[in-house]
Amino acid sequence: MSKSIKVNASVLCADFTKLEDQIKMCEDAGAEMIHVDVMDGHFVPNITIGPVIVEAIRRTTRLPIEAHLMIENPGLYVEDFISAGTDIVSLQVECYGVRTMESRAFGQYPKVLESFDASAASRDIAKIKARGKKVFLVANPATPLCFDSLLKEIDGVLVMSVNPGFAKQKFMMEVLEKIKDLRSRFDGDIEVDGGVNAQTAPEIVKAGANLLVSASYFFGSSNPKDVVKFLKSL
Ligand code: DX5
Ligand code: ZN
């Protein structure tokens, strides 16, 4: 059965001088979730926000909050994010296993996974489940779907369609095949993050995703309500 499309507004492109208004704007526009991009300057070449901001957002809305943890050793911070009010904790699978370091032009790196340690990931998944929260596993564009044994333990898979670190990047078309492949054997949520817009969203939905993250397309629009309406119509 096909799932209804939900829109997850990524506050990475929000105006932080008026965060409460921006969250209300997300609600009024019809976004169903709030996506918080947590970056540590190690896993990705950018530093953003942590549990303090999640806690502030929590006080402004009842919408579910997803913490997308683009950080090393995410398990160490799971409790903090949940205590701050996170409903969905999204763990990058590259954090569990052996990686090669591929340099980015400007000094840091996306990491290519050579082998995946499913039991280490499973331990962090269990921590989150024990607190009654949802868990998504996240795969970067270069990371294969190497976690089939964990699909029954998780609520969703977040398929990255850009290398994580920044908003406003270009959608990588090659991930469409990954989404199709996953949908053929996974009934949970399939979320897509990076470069979602009016051109790419129809393809993403056709491939089988049901949760769309958007930062620049949503916050950059003069009519975010129409953005949500369009995305949900797909
Ligand atoms: C990228 C982040 C995304 C980002 C999406 O590392 O994980 O959530 O905010 O930005 P847009 O929608 O502009 O591609
Ligand atoms: Zn994200």
Short mmCIF file of C-alpha atoms and ligand atoms in Angstrom, two decimals:
data_model
loop_
_atom_site.label_atom_id
_atom_site.label_comp_id
_atom_site.label_asym_id
_atom_site.label_seq_id
_atom_site.Cartn_x
_atom_site.Cartn_y
_atom_site.Cartn_z
CA MET A 1 0.00 0.00 0.00
CA SER A 2 1.42 3.38 -0.90
CA LYS A 3 2.12 5.74 1.99
CA SER A 4 1.05 9.36 2.15
CA ILE A 5 3.80 11.90 1.52
CA LYS A 6 4.98 13.89 4.51
CA VAL A 7 7.09 17.02 4.52
CA ASN A 8 9.89 17.46 7.02
CA ALA A 9 11.14 21.05 7.28
CA SER A 10 14.89 21.30 7.87
CA VAL A 11 15.65 24.29 10.09
CA LEU A 12 19.14 24.56 8.61
CA CYS A 13 17.76 27.33 6.37
CA ALA A 14 15.55 28.93 9.04
CA ASP A 15 16.16 32.43 10.33
CA PHE A 16 17.52 31.73 13.82
CA THR A 17 16.88 35.28 15.01
CA LYS A 18 13.20 34.30 15.10
CA LEU A 19 13.19 30.59 15.54
CA GLU A 20 9.82 30.36 17.26
CA ASP A 21 8.11 32.25 14.41
CA GLN A 22 9.87 30.04 11.89
CA ILE A 23 8.65 26.87 13.59
CA LYS A 24 5.11 28.28 13.67
CA MET A 25 5.51 29.06 9.97
CA CYS A 26 6.41 25.39 9.37
CA GLU A 27 3.26 24.35 11.23
CA ASP A 28 1.05 26.83 9.37
CA ALA A 29 2.49 25.74 6.04
CA GLY A 30 1.49 22.16 6.83
CA ALA A 31 4.90 20.58 7.39
CA GLU A 32 4.44 17.44 9.49
CA MET A 33 7.89 17.24 11.06
CA ILE A 34 10.90 19.35 12.01
CA HIS A 35 14.32 18.13 10.86
CA VAL A 36 17.34 19.28 12.86
CA ASP A 37 20.73 18.90 11.16
CA VAL A 38 23.32 18.24 13.84
CA MET A 39 26.90 18.57 12.55
CA ASP A 40 30.11 18.32 14.53
CA GLY A 41 32.86 19.51 12.17
CA HIS A 42 34.34 15.98 12.11
CA PHE A 43 31.83 13.67 10.48
CA VAL A 44 31.00 16.52 8.11
CA PRO A 45 32.89 19.73 7.30
CA ASN A 46 30.43 22.03 9.03
CA ILE A 47 29.29 22.78 12.58
CA THR A 48 25.68 23.48 13.38
CA ILE A 49 23.50 22.91 16.40
CA GLY A 50 22.98 20.56 19.32
CA PRO A 51 20.51 19.54 22.02
CA VAL A 52 20.11 23.11 23.33
CA ILE A 53 18.38 24.13 20.11
CA VAL A 54 16.30 20.94 20.03
CA GLU A 55 15.14 21.79 23.54
CA ALA A 56 14.20 25.33 22.44
CA ILE A 57 12.31 24.02 19.40
CA ARG A 58 10.53 21.47 21.59
CA ARG A 59 9.04 24.28 23.67
CA THR A 60 7.53 25.88 20.55
CA THR A 61 5.82 22.94 18.85
CA ARG A 62 4.18 19.56 19.20
CA LEU A 63 5.36 18.44 15.77
CA PRO A 64 7.70 15.45 15.84
CA ILE A 65 11.36 16.48 15.84
CA GLU A 66 13.96 14.44 13.99
CA ALA A 67 17.62 14.82 14.99
CA HIS A 68 19.79 13.95 11.99
CA LEU A 69 23.08 13.20 13.71
CA MET A 70 25.99 13.94 11.40
CA ILE A 71 28.46 13.43 14.22
CA GLU A 72 31.13 10.97 15.29
CA ASN A 73 30.15 8.54 18.08
CA PRO A 74 26.43 9.32 17.89
CA GLY A 75 25.65 6.79 20.62
CA LEU A 76 27.31 9.08 23.17
CA TYR A 77 24.76 11.82 22.46
CA VAL A 78 21.55 9.87 21.93
CA GLU A 79 20.39 10.36 25.53
CA ASP A 80 20.97 14.13 25.37
CA PHE A 81 18.98 14.51 22.19
CA ILE A 82 16.12 12.41 23.51
CA SER A 83 16.02 14.31 26.80
CA ALA A 84 15.89 17.54 24.78
CA GLY A 85 12.72 16.34 23.07
CA THR A 86 13.78 14.42 19.97
CA ASP A 87 11.18 11.97 18.62
CA ILE A 88 13.23 10.39 15.84
CA VAL A 89 16.97 9.83 16.11
CA SER A 90 18.68 9.33 12.76
CA LEU A 91 22.02 7.55 12.87
CA GLN A 92 24.49 7.62 9.98
CA VAL A 93 25.54 4.04 9.21
CA GLU A 94 29.04 5.27 8.31
CA CYS A 95 29.60 5.76 12.04
CA TYR A 96 29.55 2.00 12.55
CA GLY A 97 32.39 0.19 10.86
CA VAL A 98 35.59 0.71 9.00
CA ARG A 99 35.90 3.70 6.74
CA THR A 100 38.41 5.04 4.30
CA MET A 101 39.00 8.75 4.37
CA GLU A 102 38.47 10.39 1.05
CA SER A 103 39.60 13.96 1.13
CA ARG A 104 37.27 16.66 0.10
CA ALA A 105 38.80 19.47 -1.89
CA PHE A 106 38.61 21.76 1.09
CA GLY A 107 40.21 19.51 3.64
CA GLN A 108 37.63 17.26 5.16
CA TYR A 109 35.87 14.21 3.88
CA PRO A 110 32.80 12.21 3.20
CA LYS A 111 33.59 8.74 4.43
CA VAL A 112 33.34 5.62 2.41
CA LEU A 113 32.27 2.59 4.37
CA GLU A 114 34.41 -0.52 3.83
CA SER A 115 32.71 -2.77 6.33
CA PHE A 116 29.67 -2.28 8.51
CA ASP A 117 29.43 -3.34 12.17
CA ALA A 118 25.73 -4.20 12.53
CA SER A 119 26.02 -5.15 16.21
CA ALA A 120 27.47 -1.75 17.14
CA ALA A 121 24.61 -0.03 15.31
CA SER A 122 22.12 -2.39 16.91
CA ARG A 123 23.31 -1.38 20.39
CA ASP A 124 22.59 2.30 19.67
CA ILE A 125 19.26 1.42 18.07
CA ALA A 126 18.32 -0.46 21.25
CA LYS A 127 19.22 2.56 23.41
CA ILE A 128 16.83 4.73 21.41
CA LYS A 129 14.06 2.11 21.40
CA ALA A 130 14.40 1.70 25.16
CA ARG A 131 13.45 5.37 25.49
CA GLY A 132 10.37 4.79 23.33
CA LYS A 133 11.65 6.84 20.41
CA LYS A 134 11.93 6.09 16.70
CA VAL A 135 15.17 5.25 14.92
CA PHE A 136 16.15 5.85 11.31
CA LEU A 137 19.40 4.69 9.74
CA VAL A 138 20.99 7.11 7.31
CA ALA A 139 23.08 6.20 4.26
CA ASN A 140 25.27 8.68 2.42
CA PRO A 141 25.14 8.63 -1.39
CA ALA A 142 28.27 6.46 -1.64
CA THR A 143 27.15 4.05 1.08
CA PRO A 144 25.42 0.90 -0.15
CA LEU A 145 22.36 -0.54 1.57
CA CYS A 146 24.48 -2.72 3.81
CA PHE A 147 22.14 -2.98 6.79
CA ASP A 148 19.43 -5.41 5.71
CA SER A 149 19.78 -7.35 8.95
CA LEU A 150 18.70 -4.23 10.86
CA LEU A 151 15.68 -3.25 8.76
CA LYS A 152 13.32 -5.00 11.16
CA GLU A 153 14.74 -3.04 14.12
CA ILE A 154 14.26 0.42 12.66
CA ASP A 155 11.38 2.70 11.77
CA GLY A 156 12.84 4.30 8.69
CA VAL A 157 15.77 4.79 6.38
CA LEU A 158 17.04 8.23 5.48
CA VAL A 159 18.61 8.15 2.04
CA MET A 160 21.04 11.05 1.61
CA SER A 161 20.82 12.52 -1.85
CA VAL A 162 23.76 14.90 -1.31
CA ASN A 163 26.96 14.47 0.65
CA PRO A 164 25.93 15.75 4.06
CA GLY A 165 27.22 19.03 5.43
CA PHE A 166 25.37 21.82 3.70
CA ALA A 167 21.99 22.90 2.42
CA LYS A 168 21.41 24.05 -1.18
CA GLN A 169 23.34 21.24 -2.86
CA LYS A 170 22.35 19.47 -6.06
CA PHE A 171 20.31 16.28 -5.85
CA MET A 172 22.31 13.20 -6.91
CA MET A 173 20.13 11.32 -9.39
CA GLU A 174 21.95 8.03 -8.80
CA VAL A 175 20.28 7.59 -5.41
CA LEU A 176 16.92 7.00 -7.13
CA GLU A 177 17.95 3.41 -7.80
CA LYS A 178 18.82 2.95 -4.14
CA ILE A 179 15.38 4.20 -3.11
CA LYS A 180 13.66 1.81 -5.56
CA ASP A 181 15.74 -1.12 -4.38
CA LEU A 182 15.01 -0.35 -0.73
CA ARG A 183 11.28 0.12 -1.30
CA SER A 184 11.07 -3.32 -2.91
CA ARG A 185 11.91 -4.91 0.46
CA PHE A 186 11.25 -2.32 3.18
CA ASP A 187 7.82 -1.19 4.29
CA GLY A 188 8.93 1.48 6.80
CA ASP A 189 9.47 5.15 6.14
CA ILE A 190 11.88 6.05 3.36
CA GLU A 191 13.05 9.60 3.80
CA VAL A 192 15.12 11.58 1.32
CA ASP A 193 17.35 14.50 2.29
CA GLY A 194 19.25 16.88 0.02
CA GLY A 195 18.25 18.80 -3.08
CA VAL A 196 14.54 18.09 -2.80
CA ASN A 197 12.69 20.60 -4.98
CA ALA A 198 9.91 20.94 -7.57
CA GLN A 199 12.01 19.17 -10.22
CA THR A 200 13.43 16.32 -8.14
CA ALA A 201 10.53 15.54 -5.79
CA PRO A 202 8.30 13.81 -8.38
CA GLU A 203 11.13 11.38 -9.21
CA ILE A 204 11.90 10.80 -5.55
CA VAL A 205 8.29 9.93 -4.77
CA LYS A 206 7.99 7.75 -7.86
CA ALA A 207 11.02 5.81 -6.66
CA GLY A 208 9.20 4.99 -3.43
CA ALA A 209 10.10 7.60 -0.79
CA ASN A 210 7.36 8.95 1.49
CA LEU A 211 9.16 11.48 3.68
CA LEU A 212 10.70 14.55 2.08
CA VAL A 213 13.19 16.75 3.92
CA SER A 214 13.55 20.28 2.66
CA ALA A 215 15.62 23.23 3.83
CA SER A 216 16.29 25.67 0.96
CA TYR A 217 13.27 24.88 -1.22
CA PHE A 218 10.88 25.26 1.73
CA PHE A 219 12.45 28.18 3.63
CA GLY A 220 13.51 29.93 0.41
CA SER A 221 9.99 29.99 -0.94
CA SER A 222 7.78 33.06 -0.73
CA ASN A 223 4.90 30.64 -0.29
CA PRO A 224 5.90 27.64 1.84
CA LYS A 225 2.27 26.56 2.06
CA ASP A 226 2.26 25.95 -1.69
CA VAL A 227 5.55 24.05 -1.43
CA VAL A 228 3.99 21.66 1.09
CA LYS A 229 0.80 21.38 -0.92
CA PHE A 230 2.76 20.53 -4.05
CA LEU A 231 4.97 17.97 -2.33
CA LYS A 232 2.03 16.29 -0.66
CA SER A 233 0.15 16.12 -3.96
CA LEU A 234 2.80 13.87 -5.52
C1 DX5 B 1 22.54 18.26 4.48
C2 DX5 B 1 21.42 18.19 5.49
C3 DX5 B 1 20.11 18.46 4.88
C4 DX5 B 1 19.96 19.87 4.34
C5 DX5 B 1 19.05 19.87 3.16
O1 DX5 B 1 23.69 17.83 5.07
O2 DX5 B 1 21.36 16.92 6.08
O3 DX5 B 1 19.06 18.18 5.79
O4 DX5 B 1 19.46 20.74 5.32
O5 DX5 B 1 19.11 21.10 2.50
P1 DX5 B 1 18.40 21.33 1.09
O6 DX5 B 1 16.96 20.97 1.26
O7 DX5 B 1 18.63 22.78 0.83
O8 DX5 B 1 19.11 20.45 0.12
ZN ZN B 2 19.50 16.41 7.22
#
